[in-house]
Coordinates of C-alpha atoms in Angstrom, one line a residue:
Chain A
X1 CA 264.0 173.9 220.6
X2 CA 265.2 173.5 216.6
X3 CA 265.0 171.3 214.7
X4 CA 265.0 170.4 210.8
X5 CA 263.5 168.1 208.4
X6 CA 264.6 166.9 205.2
X7 CA 262.5 166.6 202.0
X8 CA 262.4 165.6 198.3
X9 CA 263.2 162.5 196.1
X10 CA 265.2 159.6 197.6
X11 CA 266.0 158.9 193.3
X12 CA 267.3 161.3 190.7
X13 CA 267.6 159.8 186.8
X14 CA 270.6 160.9 185.6
X15 CA 271.4 164.7 184.1
X16 CA 268.2 165.7 185.9
X17 CA 267.5 168.3 188.6
X18 CA 268.1 166.9 192.8
X19 CA 265.4 168.8 194.2
X20 CA 265.6 169.2 198.7
X21 CA 263.3 170.7 200.6
X22 CA 264.7 172.3 204.6
X23 CA 261.7 171.8 206.8
X24 CA 262.8 174.7 209.5
X25 CA 260.9 174.5 213.3
X26 CA 260.6 176.5 216.7
X27 CA 262.3 179.8 214.8
X28 CA 261.1 181.7 212.4
X29 CA 264.0 181.9 209.7
X30 CA 262.8 185.1 208.7
X31 CA 264.4 186.3 212.4
X32 CA 267.6 185.7 211.0
X33 CA 270.9 183.1 210.7
X34 CA 272.3 181.8 207.7
X35 CA 271.4 178.2 206.2
X36 CA 273.0 175.5 205.1
X37 CA 273.1 172.8 203.1
X38 CA 276.5 169.6 203.6
X39 CA 277.1 166.6 201.5
X40 CA 278.0 163.4 202.6
X41 CA 278.5 160.5 200.0
X42 CA 278.4 157.1 200.8
X43 CA 281.8 156.3 203.4
X44 CA 283.3 159.2 202.1
X45 CA 283.1 162.6 204.2
X46 CA 282.0 166.0 204.7
X47 CA 281.3 168.3 201.9
X48 CA 280.1 172.3 201.4
X49 CA 277.1 172.7 199.2
X50 CA 276.4 176.7 200.1
X51 CA 274.1 179.1 202.7
X52 CA 271.1 181.2 202.5
X53 CA 271.0 184.8 204.5
X54 CA 267.0 185.3 205.4
X55 CA 267.2 187.3 203.4
X56 CA 267.9 185.8 200.3
X57 CA 272.1 185.9 200.2
X58 CA 274.0 183.2 199.1
X59 CA 277.6 181.3 199.6
X60 CA 278.1 178.4 197.1
X61 CA 280.6 176.0 197.0
X62 CA 283.0 177.2 194.5
X63 CA 282.9 173.7 193.3
X64 CA 279.0 173.2 192.7
X65 CA 278.6 176.4 191.8
X66 CA 277.3 176.0 188.4
X67 CA 275.7 173.9 189.5
X68 CA 273.5 175.4 192.9
X69 CA 270.3 177.1 193.8
X70 CA 269.9 177.6 196.9
X71 CA 267.0 179.5 198.2
X72 CA 264.5 180.6 201.9
X73 CA 260.8 180.4 201.7
X74 CA 260.4 182.8 205.2
X75 CA 256.1 182.5 204.3
X76 CA 256.5 178.1 204.6
X77 CA 260.0 178.2 207.2
X78 CA 261.9 176.7 204.6
X79 CA 265.0 176.2 202.4
X80 CA 265.8 174.3 199.3
X81 CA 268.3 173.5 197.1
X82 CA 268.7 172.6 193.6
X83 CA 271.5 171.3 192.2
X84 CA 271.2 170.4 188.2
X85 CA 272.5 167.8 186.0
X86 CA 273.3 165.7 188.6
X87 CA 274.8 162.8 187.7
X88 CA 276.1 159.0 190.2
X89 CA 278.8 161.6 192.0
X90 CA 276.2 164.2 193.3
X91 CA 274.8 160.3 194.9
X92 CA 275.3 161.4 199.0
X93 CA 273.6 162.2 202.4
X94 CA 272.3 165.7 202.4
X95 CA 272.5 167.5 204.8
X96 CA 270.5 170.4 205.8
X97 CA 271.7 173.0 209.0
X98 CA 271.5 176.3 210.8
X99 CA 274.5 178.0 210.6
X100 CA 275.8 180.3 213.6
X101 CA 277.5 183.5 213.6
X102 CA 280.6 182.9 210.7
X103 CA 281.3 179.7 211.7
X104 CA 278.8 176.8 212.6
X105 CA 276.7 173.9 212.0
X106 CA 274.4 173.4 214.5
X107 CA 272.3 171.6 214.5
X108 CA 271.3 169.4 211.6
X109 CA 268.4 168.1 209.5
X110 CA 268.6 163.7 210.5
X111 CA 269.2 163.4 206.6
X112 CA 268.1 162.3 203.6
X113 CA 269.6 160.0 201.0
X114 CA 269.8 160.6 197.3
X115 CA 270.2 158.1 194.4
X116 CA 271.7 159.4 191.0
X117 CA 270.6 156.3 189.1
X118 CA 269.1 156.0 186.0
Chain B
X1 CA 289.9 174.9 198.0
X2 CA 291.4 172.0 199.0
X3 CA 289.5 169.3 202.4
X4 CA 291.0 169.7 205.7
X5 CA 293.8 166.7 206.2
X6 CA 293.1 164.2 209.6
X7 CA 294.5 161.1 210.0
X8 CA 292.5 158.1 208.6
X9 CA 292.0 156.2 212.0
X10 CA 292.8 157.0 216.0
X11 CA 293.1 155.3 219.1
X12 CA 292.8 154.4 222.9
X13 CA 292.1 152.0 226.0
X14 CA 289.5 153.5 228.0
X15 CA 290.3 156.4 230.2
X16 CA 293.0 157.5 228.1
X17 CA 293.4 160.8 226.1
X18 CA 293.6 160.7 222.0
X19 CA 294.3 163.5 220.2
X20 CA 293.0 164.9 216.4
X21 CA 294.7 167.6 213.9
X22 CA 293.3 168.4 211.0
X23 CA 296.0 170.7 208.8
X24 CA 294.8 173.6 206.7
X25 CA 296.7 176.9 205.1
X26 CA 296.7 180.1 206.5
X27 CA 293.9 180.9 204.3
X28 CA 291.8 179.1 206.3
X29 CA 292.7 176.9 209.8
X30 CA 296.0 179.3 210.3
X31 CA 293.4 182.3 209.3
X32 CA 290.6 182.4 211.2
X33 CA 289.8 181.6 214.9
X34 CA 286.7 179.8 213.3
X35 CA 287.0 175.9 213.2
X36 CA 284.5 173.3 214.6
X37 CA 284.3 169.6 215.4
X38 CA 281.6 166.9 215.0
X39 CA 281.2 163.3 216.1
X40 CA 279.4 161.4 213.3
X41 CA 278.5 157.6 214.7
X42 CA 277.0 155.6 212.0
X43 CA 274.3 155.9 210.7
X44 CA 273.3 159.8 212.5
X45 CA 273.6 163.6 211.4
X46 CA 277.0 165.0 212.8
X47 CA 276.9 166.1 216.4
X48 CA 278.5 169.8 217.1
X49 CA 281.0 169.4 219.5
X50 CA 283.5 172.6 219.4
X51 CA 283.0 175.8 217.6
X52 CA 285.7 178.6 217.6
X53 CA 288.2 176.7 218.0
X54 CA 288.0 176.2 221.2
X55 CA 284.8 176.2 222.7
X56 CA 282.3 173.8 224.5
X57 CA 278.3 173.9 223.4
X58 CA 275.6 173.2 226.5
X59 CA 275.8 170.1 227.1
X60 CA 278.5 168.2 225.3
X61 CA 281.6 166.6 228.1
X62 CA 284.5 168.7 229.7
X63 CA 286.6 165.5 228.3
X64 CA 286.6 167.2 224.6
X65 CA 288.4 170.0 224.4
X66 CA 289.8 172.5 220.9
X67 CA 293.0 174.5 220.7
X68 CA 294.9 176.0 217.0
X69 CA 298.7 176.7 217.0
X70 CA 299.6 178.0 213.3
X71 CA 297.1 176.2 210.6
X72 CA 296.8 172.9 212.8
X73 CA 293.5 172.5 215.0
X74 CA 293.1 170.0 217.6
X75 CA 290.7 168.1 218.7
X76 CA 291.7 166.2 221.9
X77 CA 289.2 163.8 223.8
X78 CA 290.2 162.9 227.4
X79 CA 289.4 159.7 230.1
X80 CA 288.7 157.9 226.0
X81 CA 285.2 155.9 226.9
X82 CA 283.1 153.5 224.2
X83 CA 280.4 156.5 224.3
X84 CA 283.0 158.2 221.8
X85 CA 283.7 155.4 219.6
X86 CA 282.2 157.5 216.1
X87 CA 283.7 159.6 213.5
X88 CA 284.9 163.5 213.2
X89 CA 285.2 165.5 211.0
X90 CA 287.0 169.0 211.8
X91 CA 285.7 172.5 210.0
X92 CA 286.6 175.7 209.0
X93 CA 285.6 179.2 208.2
X94 CA 287.8 180.8 205.4
X95 CA 286.4 184.3 203.0
X96 CA 282.7 183.4 202.9
X97 CA 282.9 179.9 202.3
X98 CA 283.2 176.4 204.7
X99 CA 286.1 173.6 204.0
X100 CA 285.4 170.5 206.1
X101 CA 288.2 167.5 206.8
X102 CA 289.1 164.8 205.3
X103 CA 287.7 163.1 208.6
X104 CA 288.8 161.0 211.3
X105 CA 287.2 157.3 212.9
X106 CA 288.2 156.8 216.6
X107 CA 288.7 153.6 218.0
X108 CA 288.1 152.8 221.6
X109 CA 290.7 149.7 222.4

């Protein structure tokens, strides 16, 4: 059974870089699939951030593209998110998920709340 | 790209059927059969309920069904139960990108 677990600092200062990691268990990332990051500001809806293939090929949300970097480390079976120049608007629960085929996300990690504040 | 449009709230009594709409454009919902639906209980991660417009993952109740007509996709919950009270989000693939719906709060009266 595939499981995903997000980890990283829960508090980031404005203008700094948010860094999160998603550890995957029960499946080898190098075997295939895209892997994605999705976020949800408190009390608001879901927003796709970007996805990465095991080979390193990436797709990003155009609205975040200039600030986002997603990378994969197959040796550690994990993938990571970096979001630069954060502001309070980036405060959200960040989820990682496996991307099936072309169209859906399953399973999801439990999510991690990142607050941007000085 | 803009978020897909969903009604803010839908309610129904136990045993009834409700339908949640998800309206996009010909570039997303109307252009691909890659619409998925997610259920989210408070404080929990979203759970996949429907993929590729109308397919149900293993373990999801057959009370949940999906369909699409033109630029609008729909999720129907039949035989509404108390445990169905949650937020529901649609999502669509569009040219290597993904867009989510605005979300619908389902209340069981």
